[in-house]
PDB file of C-alpha atoms and ligand atoms in Angstrom:
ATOM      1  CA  UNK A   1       4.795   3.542 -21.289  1.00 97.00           C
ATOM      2  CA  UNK A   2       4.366   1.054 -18.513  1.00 98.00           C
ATOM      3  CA  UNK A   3       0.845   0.539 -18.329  1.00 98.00           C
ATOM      4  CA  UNK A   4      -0.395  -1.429 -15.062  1.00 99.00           C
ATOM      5  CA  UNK A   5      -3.819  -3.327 -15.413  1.00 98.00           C
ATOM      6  CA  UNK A   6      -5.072  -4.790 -12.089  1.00 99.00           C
ATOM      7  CA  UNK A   7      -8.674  -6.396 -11.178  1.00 99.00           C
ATOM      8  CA  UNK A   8      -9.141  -8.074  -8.028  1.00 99.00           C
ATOM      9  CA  UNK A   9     -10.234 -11.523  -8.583  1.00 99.00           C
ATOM     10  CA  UNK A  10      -9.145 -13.763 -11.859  1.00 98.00           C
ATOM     11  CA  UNK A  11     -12.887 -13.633 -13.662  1.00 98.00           C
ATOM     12  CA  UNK A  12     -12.313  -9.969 -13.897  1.00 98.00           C
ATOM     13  CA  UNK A  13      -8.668 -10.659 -15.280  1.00 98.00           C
ATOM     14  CA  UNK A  14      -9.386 -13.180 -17.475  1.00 98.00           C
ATOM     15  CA  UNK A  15     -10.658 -12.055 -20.673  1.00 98.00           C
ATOM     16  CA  UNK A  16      -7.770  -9.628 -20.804  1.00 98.00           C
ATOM     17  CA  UNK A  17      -5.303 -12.693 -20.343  1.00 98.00           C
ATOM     18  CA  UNK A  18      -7.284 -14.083 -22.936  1.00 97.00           C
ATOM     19  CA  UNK A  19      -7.014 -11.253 -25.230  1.00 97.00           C
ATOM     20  CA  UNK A  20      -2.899 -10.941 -25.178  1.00 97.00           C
ATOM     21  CA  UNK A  21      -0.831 -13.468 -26.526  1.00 92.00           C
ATOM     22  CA  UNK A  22       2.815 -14.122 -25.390  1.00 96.00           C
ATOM     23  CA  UNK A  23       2.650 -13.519 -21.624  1.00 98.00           C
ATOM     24  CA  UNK A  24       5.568 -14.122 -19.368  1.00 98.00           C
ATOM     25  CA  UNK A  25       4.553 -15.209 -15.879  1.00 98.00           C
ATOM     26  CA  UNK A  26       6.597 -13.466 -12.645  1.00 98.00           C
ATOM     27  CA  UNK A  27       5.800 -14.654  -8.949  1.00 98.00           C
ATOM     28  CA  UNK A  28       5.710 -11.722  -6.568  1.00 98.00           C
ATOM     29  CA  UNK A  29       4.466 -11.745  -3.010  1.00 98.00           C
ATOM     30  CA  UNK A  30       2.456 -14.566  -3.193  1.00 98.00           C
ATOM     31  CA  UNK A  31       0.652 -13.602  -6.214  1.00 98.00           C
ATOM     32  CA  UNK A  32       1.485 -13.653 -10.004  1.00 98.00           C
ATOM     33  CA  UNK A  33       2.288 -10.683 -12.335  1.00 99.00           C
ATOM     34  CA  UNK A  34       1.306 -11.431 -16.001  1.00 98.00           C
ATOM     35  CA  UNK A  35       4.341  -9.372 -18.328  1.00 98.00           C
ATOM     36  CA  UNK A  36       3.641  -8.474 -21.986  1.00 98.00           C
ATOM     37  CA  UNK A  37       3.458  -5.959 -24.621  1.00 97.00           C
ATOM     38  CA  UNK A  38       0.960  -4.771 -26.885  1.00 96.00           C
ATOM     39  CA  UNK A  39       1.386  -1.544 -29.062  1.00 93.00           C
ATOM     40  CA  UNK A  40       4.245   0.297 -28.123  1.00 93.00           C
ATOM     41  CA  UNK A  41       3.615  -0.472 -24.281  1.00 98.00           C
ATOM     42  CA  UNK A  42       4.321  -2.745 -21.629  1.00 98.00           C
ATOM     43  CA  UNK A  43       1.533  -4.259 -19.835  1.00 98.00           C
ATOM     44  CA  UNK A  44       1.614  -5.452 -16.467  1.00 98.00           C
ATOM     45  CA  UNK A  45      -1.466  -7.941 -15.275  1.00 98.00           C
ATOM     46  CA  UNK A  46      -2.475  -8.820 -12.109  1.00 99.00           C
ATOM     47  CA  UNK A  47      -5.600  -9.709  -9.829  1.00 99.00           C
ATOM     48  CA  UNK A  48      -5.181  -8.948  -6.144  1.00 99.00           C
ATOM     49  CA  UNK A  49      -7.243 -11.139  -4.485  1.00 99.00           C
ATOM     50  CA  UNK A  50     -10.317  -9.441  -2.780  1.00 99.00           C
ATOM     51  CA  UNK A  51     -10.126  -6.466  -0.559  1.00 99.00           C
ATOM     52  CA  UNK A  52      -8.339  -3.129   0.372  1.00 99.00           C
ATOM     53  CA  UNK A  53      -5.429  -5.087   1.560  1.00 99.00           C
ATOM     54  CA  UNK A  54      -4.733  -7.243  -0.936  1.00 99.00           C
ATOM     55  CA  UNK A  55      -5.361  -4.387  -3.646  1.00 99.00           C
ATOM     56  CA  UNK A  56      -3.226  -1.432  -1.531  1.00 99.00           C
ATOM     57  CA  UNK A  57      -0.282  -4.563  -1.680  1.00 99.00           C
ATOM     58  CA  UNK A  58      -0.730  -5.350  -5.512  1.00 99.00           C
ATOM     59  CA  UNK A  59      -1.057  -1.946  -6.799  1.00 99.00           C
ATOM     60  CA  UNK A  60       2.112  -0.669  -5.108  1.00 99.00           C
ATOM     61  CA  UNK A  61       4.132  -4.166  -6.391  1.00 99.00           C
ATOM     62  CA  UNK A  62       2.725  -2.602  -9.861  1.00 99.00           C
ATOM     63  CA  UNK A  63       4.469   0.562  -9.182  1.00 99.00           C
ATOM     64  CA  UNK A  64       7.806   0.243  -7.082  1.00 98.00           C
ATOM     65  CA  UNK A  65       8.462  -3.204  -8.764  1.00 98.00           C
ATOM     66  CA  UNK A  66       7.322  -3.381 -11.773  1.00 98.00           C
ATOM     67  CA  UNK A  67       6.760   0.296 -12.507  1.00 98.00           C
ATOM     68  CA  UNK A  68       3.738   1.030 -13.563  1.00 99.00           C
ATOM     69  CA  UNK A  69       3.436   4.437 -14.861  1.00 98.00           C
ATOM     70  CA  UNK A  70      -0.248   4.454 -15.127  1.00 98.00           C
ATOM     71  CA  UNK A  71      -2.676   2.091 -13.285  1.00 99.00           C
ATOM     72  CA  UNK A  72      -5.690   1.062 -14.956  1.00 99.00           C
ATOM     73  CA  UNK A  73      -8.360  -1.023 -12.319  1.00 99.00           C
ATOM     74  CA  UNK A  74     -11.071  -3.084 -14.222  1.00 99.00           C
ATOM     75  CA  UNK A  75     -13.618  -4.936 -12.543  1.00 99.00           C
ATOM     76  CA  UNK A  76     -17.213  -5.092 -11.553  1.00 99.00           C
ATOM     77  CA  UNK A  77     -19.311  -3.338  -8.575  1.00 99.00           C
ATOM     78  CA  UNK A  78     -22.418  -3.152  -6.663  1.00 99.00           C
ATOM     79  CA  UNK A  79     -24.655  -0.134  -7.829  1.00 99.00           C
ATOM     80  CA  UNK A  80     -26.114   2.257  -5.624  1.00 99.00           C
ATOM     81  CA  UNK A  81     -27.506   5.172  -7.788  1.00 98.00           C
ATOM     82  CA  UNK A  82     -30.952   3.915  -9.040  1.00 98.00           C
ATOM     83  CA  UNK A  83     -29.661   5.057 -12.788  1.00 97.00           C
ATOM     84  CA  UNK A  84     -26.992   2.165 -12.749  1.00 98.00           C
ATOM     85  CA  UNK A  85     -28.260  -1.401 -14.221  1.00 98.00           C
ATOM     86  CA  UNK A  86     -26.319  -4.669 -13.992  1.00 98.00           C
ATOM     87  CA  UNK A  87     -23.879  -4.559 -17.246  1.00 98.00           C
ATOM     88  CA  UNK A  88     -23.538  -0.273 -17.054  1.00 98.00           C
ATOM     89  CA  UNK A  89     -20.209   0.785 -16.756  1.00 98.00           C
ATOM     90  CA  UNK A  90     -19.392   3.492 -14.353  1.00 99.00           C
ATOM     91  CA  UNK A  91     -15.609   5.428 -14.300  1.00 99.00           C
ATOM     92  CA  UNK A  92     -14.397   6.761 -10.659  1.00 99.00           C
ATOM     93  CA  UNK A  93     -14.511  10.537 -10.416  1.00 98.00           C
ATOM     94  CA  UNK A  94     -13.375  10.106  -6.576  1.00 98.00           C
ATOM     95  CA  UNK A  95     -13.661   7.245  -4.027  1.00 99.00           C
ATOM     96  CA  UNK A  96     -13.866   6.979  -0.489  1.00 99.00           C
ATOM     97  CA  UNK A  97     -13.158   4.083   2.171  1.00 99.00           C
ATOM     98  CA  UNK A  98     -16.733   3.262   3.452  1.00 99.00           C
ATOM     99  CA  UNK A  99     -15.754   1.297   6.333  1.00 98.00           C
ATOM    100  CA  UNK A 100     -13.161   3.861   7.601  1.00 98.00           C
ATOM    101  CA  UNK A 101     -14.524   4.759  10.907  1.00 98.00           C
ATOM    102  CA  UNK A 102     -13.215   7.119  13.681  1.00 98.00           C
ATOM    103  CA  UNK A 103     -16.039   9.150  14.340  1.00 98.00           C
ATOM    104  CA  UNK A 104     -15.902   8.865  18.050  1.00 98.00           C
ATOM    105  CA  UNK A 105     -13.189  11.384  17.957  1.00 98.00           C
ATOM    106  CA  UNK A 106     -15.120  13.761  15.930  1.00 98.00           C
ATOM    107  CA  UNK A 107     -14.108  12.825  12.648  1.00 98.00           C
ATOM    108  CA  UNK A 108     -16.269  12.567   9.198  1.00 98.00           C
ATOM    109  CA  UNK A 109     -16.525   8.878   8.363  1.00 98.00           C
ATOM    110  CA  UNK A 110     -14.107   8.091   5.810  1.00 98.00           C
ATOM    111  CA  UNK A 111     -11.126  10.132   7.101  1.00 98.00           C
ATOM    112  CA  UNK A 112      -8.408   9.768   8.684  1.00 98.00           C
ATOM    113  CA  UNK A 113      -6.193  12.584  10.509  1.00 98.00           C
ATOM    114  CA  UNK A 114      -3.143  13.086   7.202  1.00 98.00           C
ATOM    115  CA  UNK A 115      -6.048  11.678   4.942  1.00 98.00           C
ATOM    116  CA  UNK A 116      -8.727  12.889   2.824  1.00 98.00           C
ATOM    117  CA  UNK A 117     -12.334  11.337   2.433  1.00 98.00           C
ATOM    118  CA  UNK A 118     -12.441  11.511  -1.435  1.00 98.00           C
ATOM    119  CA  UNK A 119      -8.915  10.942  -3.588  1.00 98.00           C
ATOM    120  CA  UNK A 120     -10.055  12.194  -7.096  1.00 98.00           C
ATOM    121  CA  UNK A 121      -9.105  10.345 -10.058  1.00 98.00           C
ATOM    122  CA  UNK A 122      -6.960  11.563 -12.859  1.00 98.00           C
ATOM    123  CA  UNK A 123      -8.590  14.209 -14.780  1.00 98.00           C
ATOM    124  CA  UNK A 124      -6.909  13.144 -18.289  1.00 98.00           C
ATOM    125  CA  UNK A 125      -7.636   9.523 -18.189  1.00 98.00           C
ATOM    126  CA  UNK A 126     -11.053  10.806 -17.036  1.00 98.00           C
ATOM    127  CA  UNK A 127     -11.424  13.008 -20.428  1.00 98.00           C
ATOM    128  CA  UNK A 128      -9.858  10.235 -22.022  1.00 98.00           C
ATOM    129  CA  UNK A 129     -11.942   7.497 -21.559  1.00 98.00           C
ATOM    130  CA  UNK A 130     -15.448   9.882 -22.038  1.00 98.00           C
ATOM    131  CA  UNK A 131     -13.584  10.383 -25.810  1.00 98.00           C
ATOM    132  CA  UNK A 132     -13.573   6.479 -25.995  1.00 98.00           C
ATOM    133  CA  UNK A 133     -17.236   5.941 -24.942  1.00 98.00           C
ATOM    134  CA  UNK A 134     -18.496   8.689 -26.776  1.00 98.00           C
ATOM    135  CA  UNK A 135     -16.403   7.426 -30.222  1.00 97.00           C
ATOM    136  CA  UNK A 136     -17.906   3.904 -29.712  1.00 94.00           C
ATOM    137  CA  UNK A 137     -21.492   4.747 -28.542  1.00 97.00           C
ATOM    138  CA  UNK A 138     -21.146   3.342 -25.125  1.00 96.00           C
ATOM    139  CA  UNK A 139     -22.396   4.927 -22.119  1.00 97.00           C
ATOM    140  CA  UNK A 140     -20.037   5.686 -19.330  1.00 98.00           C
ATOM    141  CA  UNK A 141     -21.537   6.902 -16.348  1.00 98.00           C
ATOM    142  CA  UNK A 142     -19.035   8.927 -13.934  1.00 98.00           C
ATOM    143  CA  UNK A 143     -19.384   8.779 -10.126  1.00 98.00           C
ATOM    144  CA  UNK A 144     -17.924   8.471  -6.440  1.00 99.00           C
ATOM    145  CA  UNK A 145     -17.299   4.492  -5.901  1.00 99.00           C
ATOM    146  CA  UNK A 146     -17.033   4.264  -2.361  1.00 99.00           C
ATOM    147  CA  UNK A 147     -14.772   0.906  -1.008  1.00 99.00           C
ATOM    148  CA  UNK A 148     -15.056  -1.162   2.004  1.00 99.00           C
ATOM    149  CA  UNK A 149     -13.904  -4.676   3.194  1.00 99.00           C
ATOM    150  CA  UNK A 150     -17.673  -5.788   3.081  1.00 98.00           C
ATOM    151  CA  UNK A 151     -19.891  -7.368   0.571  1.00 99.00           C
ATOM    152  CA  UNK A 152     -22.864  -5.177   0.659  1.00 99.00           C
ATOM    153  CA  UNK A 153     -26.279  -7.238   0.231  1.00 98.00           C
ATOM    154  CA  UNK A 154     -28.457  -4.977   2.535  1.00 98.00           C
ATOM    155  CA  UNK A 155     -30.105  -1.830   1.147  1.00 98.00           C
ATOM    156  CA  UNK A 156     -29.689  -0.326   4.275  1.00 98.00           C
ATOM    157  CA  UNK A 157     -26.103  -0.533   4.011  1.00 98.00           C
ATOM    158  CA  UNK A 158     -25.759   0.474   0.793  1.00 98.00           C
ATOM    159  CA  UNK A 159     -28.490   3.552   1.436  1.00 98.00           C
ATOM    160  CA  UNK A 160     -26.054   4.436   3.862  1.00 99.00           C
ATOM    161  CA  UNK A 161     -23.213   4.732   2.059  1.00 99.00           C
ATOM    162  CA  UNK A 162     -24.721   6.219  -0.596  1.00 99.00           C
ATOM    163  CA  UNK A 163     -26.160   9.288   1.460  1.00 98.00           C
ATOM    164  CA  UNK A 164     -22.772   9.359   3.097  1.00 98.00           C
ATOM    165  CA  UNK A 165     -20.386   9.648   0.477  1.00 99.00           C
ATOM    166  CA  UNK A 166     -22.165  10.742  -2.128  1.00 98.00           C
ATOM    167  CA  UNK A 167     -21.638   7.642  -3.624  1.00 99.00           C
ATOM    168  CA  UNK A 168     -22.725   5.605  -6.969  1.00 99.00           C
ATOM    169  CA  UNK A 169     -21.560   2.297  -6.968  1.00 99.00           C
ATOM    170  CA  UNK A 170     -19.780  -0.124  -4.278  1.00 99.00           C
ATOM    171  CA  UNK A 171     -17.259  -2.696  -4.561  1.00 99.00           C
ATOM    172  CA  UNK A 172     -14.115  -3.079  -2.305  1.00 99.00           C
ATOM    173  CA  UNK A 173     -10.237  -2.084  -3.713  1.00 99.00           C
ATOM    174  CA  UNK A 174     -11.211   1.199  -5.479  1.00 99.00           C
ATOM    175  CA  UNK A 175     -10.328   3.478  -2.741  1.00 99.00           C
ATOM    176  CA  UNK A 176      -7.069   1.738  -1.890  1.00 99.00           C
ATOM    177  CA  UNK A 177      -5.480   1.627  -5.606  1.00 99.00           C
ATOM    178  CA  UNK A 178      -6.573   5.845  -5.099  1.00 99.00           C
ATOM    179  CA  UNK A 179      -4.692   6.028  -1.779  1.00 99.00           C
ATOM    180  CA  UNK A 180      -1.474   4.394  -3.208  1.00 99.00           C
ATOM    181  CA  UNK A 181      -1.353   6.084  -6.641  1.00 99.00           C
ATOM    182  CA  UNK A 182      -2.561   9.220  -5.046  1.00 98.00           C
ATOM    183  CA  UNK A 183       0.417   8.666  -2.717  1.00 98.00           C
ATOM    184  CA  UNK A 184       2.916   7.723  -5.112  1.00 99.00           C
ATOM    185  CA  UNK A 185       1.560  10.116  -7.922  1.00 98.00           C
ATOM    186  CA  UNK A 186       0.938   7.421 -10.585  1.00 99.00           C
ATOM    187  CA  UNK A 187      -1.873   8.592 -12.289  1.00 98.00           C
ATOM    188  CA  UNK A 188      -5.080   5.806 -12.342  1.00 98.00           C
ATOM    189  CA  UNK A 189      -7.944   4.720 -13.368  1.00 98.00           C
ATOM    190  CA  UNK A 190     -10.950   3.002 -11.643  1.00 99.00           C
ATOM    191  CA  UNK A 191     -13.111   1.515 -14.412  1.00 99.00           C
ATOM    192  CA  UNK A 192     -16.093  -0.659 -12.912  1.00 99.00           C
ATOM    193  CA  UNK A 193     -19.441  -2.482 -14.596  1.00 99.00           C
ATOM    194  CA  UNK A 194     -22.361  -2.989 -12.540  1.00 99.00           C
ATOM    195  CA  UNK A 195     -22.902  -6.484 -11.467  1.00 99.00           C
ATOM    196  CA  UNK A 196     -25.452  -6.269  -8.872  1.00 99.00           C
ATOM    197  CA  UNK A 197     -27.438  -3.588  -6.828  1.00 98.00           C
ATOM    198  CA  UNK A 198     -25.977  -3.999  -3.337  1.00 99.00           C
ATOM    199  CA  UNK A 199     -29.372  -5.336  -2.064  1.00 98.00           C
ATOM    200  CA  UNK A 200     -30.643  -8.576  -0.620  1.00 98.00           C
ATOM    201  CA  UNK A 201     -30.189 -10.369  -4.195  1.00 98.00           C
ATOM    202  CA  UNK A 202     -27.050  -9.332  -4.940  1.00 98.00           C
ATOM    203  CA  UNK A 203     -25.337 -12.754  -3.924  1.00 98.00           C
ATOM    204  CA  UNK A 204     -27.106 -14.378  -6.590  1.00 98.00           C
ATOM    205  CA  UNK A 205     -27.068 -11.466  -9.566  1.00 99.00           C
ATOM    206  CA  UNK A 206     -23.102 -10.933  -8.477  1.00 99.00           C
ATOM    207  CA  UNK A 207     -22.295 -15.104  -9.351  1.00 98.00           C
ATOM    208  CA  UNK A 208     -24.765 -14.825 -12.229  1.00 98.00           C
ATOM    209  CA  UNK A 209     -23.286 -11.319 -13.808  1.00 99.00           C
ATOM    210  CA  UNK A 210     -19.388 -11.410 -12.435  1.00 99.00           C
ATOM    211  CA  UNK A 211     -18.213 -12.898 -15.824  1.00 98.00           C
ATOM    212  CA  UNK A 212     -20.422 -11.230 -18.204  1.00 98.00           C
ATOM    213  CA  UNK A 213     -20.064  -7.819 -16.636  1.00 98.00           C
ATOM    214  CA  UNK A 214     -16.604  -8.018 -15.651  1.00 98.00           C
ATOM    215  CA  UNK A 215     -16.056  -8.292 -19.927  1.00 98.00           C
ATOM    216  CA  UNK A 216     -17.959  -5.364 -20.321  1.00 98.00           C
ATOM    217  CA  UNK A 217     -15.013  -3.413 -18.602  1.00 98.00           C
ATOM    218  CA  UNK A 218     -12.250  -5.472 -19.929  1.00 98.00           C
ATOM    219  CA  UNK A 219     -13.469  -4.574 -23.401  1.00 98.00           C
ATOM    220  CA  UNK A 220     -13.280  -1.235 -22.390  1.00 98.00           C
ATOM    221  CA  UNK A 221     -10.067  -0.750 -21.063  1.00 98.00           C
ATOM    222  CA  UNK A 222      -9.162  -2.272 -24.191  1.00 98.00           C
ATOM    223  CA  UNK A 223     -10.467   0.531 -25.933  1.00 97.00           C
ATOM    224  CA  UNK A 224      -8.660   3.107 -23.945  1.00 97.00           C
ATOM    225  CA  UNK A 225      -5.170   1.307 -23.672  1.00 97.00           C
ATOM    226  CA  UNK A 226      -5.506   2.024 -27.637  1.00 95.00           C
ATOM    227  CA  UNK A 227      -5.511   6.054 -26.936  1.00 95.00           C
ATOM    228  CA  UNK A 228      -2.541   5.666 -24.456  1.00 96.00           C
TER     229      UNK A 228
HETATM  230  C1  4EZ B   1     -15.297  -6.494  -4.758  1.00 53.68           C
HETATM  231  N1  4EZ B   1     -16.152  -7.109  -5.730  1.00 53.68           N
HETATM  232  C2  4EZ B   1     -16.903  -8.238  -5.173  1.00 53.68           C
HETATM  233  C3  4EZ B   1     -16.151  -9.372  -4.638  1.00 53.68           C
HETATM  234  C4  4EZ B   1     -17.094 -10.421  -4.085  1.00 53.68           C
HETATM  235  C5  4EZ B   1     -17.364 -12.869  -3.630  1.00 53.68           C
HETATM  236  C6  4EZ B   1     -16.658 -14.192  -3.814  1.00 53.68           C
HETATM  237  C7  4EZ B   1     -17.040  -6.133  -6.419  1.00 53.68           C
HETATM  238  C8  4EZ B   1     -18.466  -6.101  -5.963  1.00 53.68           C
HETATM  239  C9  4EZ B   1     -18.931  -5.788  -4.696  1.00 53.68           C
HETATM  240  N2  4EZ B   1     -18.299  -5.439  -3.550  1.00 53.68           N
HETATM  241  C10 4EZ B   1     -19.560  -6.394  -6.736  1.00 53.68           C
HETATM  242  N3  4EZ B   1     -20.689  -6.250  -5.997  1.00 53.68           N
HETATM  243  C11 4EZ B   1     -20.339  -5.886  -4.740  1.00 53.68           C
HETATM  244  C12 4EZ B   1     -21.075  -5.660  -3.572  1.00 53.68           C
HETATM  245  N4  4EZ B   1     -22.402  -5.760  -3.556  1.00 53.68           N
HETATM  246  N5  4EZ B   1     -20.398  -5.328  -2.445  1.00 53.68           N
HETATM  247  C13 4EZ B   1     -19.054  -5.209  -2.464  1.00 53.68           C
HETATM  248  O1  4EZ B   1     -14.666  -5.407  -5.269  1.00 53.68           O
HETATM  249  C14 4EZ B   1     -16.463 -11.734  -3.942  1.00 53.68           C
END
């Protein structure tokens, strides 16, 4: 199987670089695609850059180009539900784009006429990776990430979005890889661990806690490339 990893900046990239030997570099769109094989797989690596554009453009290279059968995201958010502590890992059951906004027509935030507010995630990568955390003893909480083009440092914000999604945890290229898979039908995977709480001190924890927590998922994904 192709198997498509993606994160959005290098730090959350990096330990899985560091992890695979024999990596063959290919420059795409202004970004670079890391090629190599592990198991019986091919493994395509990438980081974005930050954002739902960047993301929406990497994760489709991943598919039409390089063709990604399954696209694993890995990669560290801001938490919302009070239950989620810098270093927790929490899987995407559904995400939404927070900063999607055309309300003065009537519309729900979040949608788009042709769209749909939530885009679930796969249901057997879901059941998949809950096999993996339970077999290893680590706890995987499951949630709605909700994405936006915004760094969120105000608990206002993030209250917000949280009451109006339904939402767990915040970061910003979930909800795009979901549009483009969901589009394509590539079945994915949004794996996050918490590396701030959205709040007025989350510019500080996210440069302290990026690296750490963004291992804490790339150890995981690890763990469930193994069950592919
Ligand atoms: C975006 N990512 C943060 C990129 C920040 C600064 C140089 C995840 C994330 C996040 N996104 C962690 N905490 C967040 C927060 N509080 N708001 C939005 O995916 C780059």
């Amino acid at each position: 199987m192709i198997i498509a990893i993606l994160g959005a900046m290098q730090e959350e990239i990096e330990p899985l670089l560091d992890y695979f030997d024999d990596i063959e570099v290919v420059e795409f769109a202004k970004n670079k695609y890391y090629k190599t094989k592990y198991n019986s797989h091919d493994i395509v690596l990438a980081y974005s850059k930050i954002g739902k554009v960047f993301a929406t453009l990497t994760a489709t290279t991943l598919i039409e180009k390089f063709g990604a059968e399954v696209v694993l995201f890995s990669g560290v958010a801001g938490a919302i539900s009070e239950d989620l502590k810098i270093g927790d890992l929490i899987v995407a059951k559904g995400l939404s784009q927070h900063d999607l906004d055309i309300t003065a027509f009537g519309h729900p935030y979040g949608y788009v006429p042709e769209g749909e507010v939530c885009i679930n995630a796969d249901k057997d990568l879901l059941e998949l990776s809950h096999k993996v955390a339970d077999e290893l003893g680590i706890e995987l909480k499951e949630g709605i990430i909700a994405t936006g083009d915004q760094f969120v440092a105000s608990s206002e914000r993030k209250n917000w979005i949280g009451e109006t999604f339904g939402a767990d945890a915040l970061e910003m290229e979930g909800a795009s890889v979901a549009v483009v898979c969901d589009a394509l039908d590539v079945p994915f995977f949004i794996l996050r661990a918490i590396s701030d709480s959205a709040d007025m001190d989350a510019g500080f924890d996210f440069d302290e806690f990026l690296k750490s927590s963004a291992k804490v998922s790339a150890n995981f994904i690890l763990k469930m490339i193994e069950k592919l």
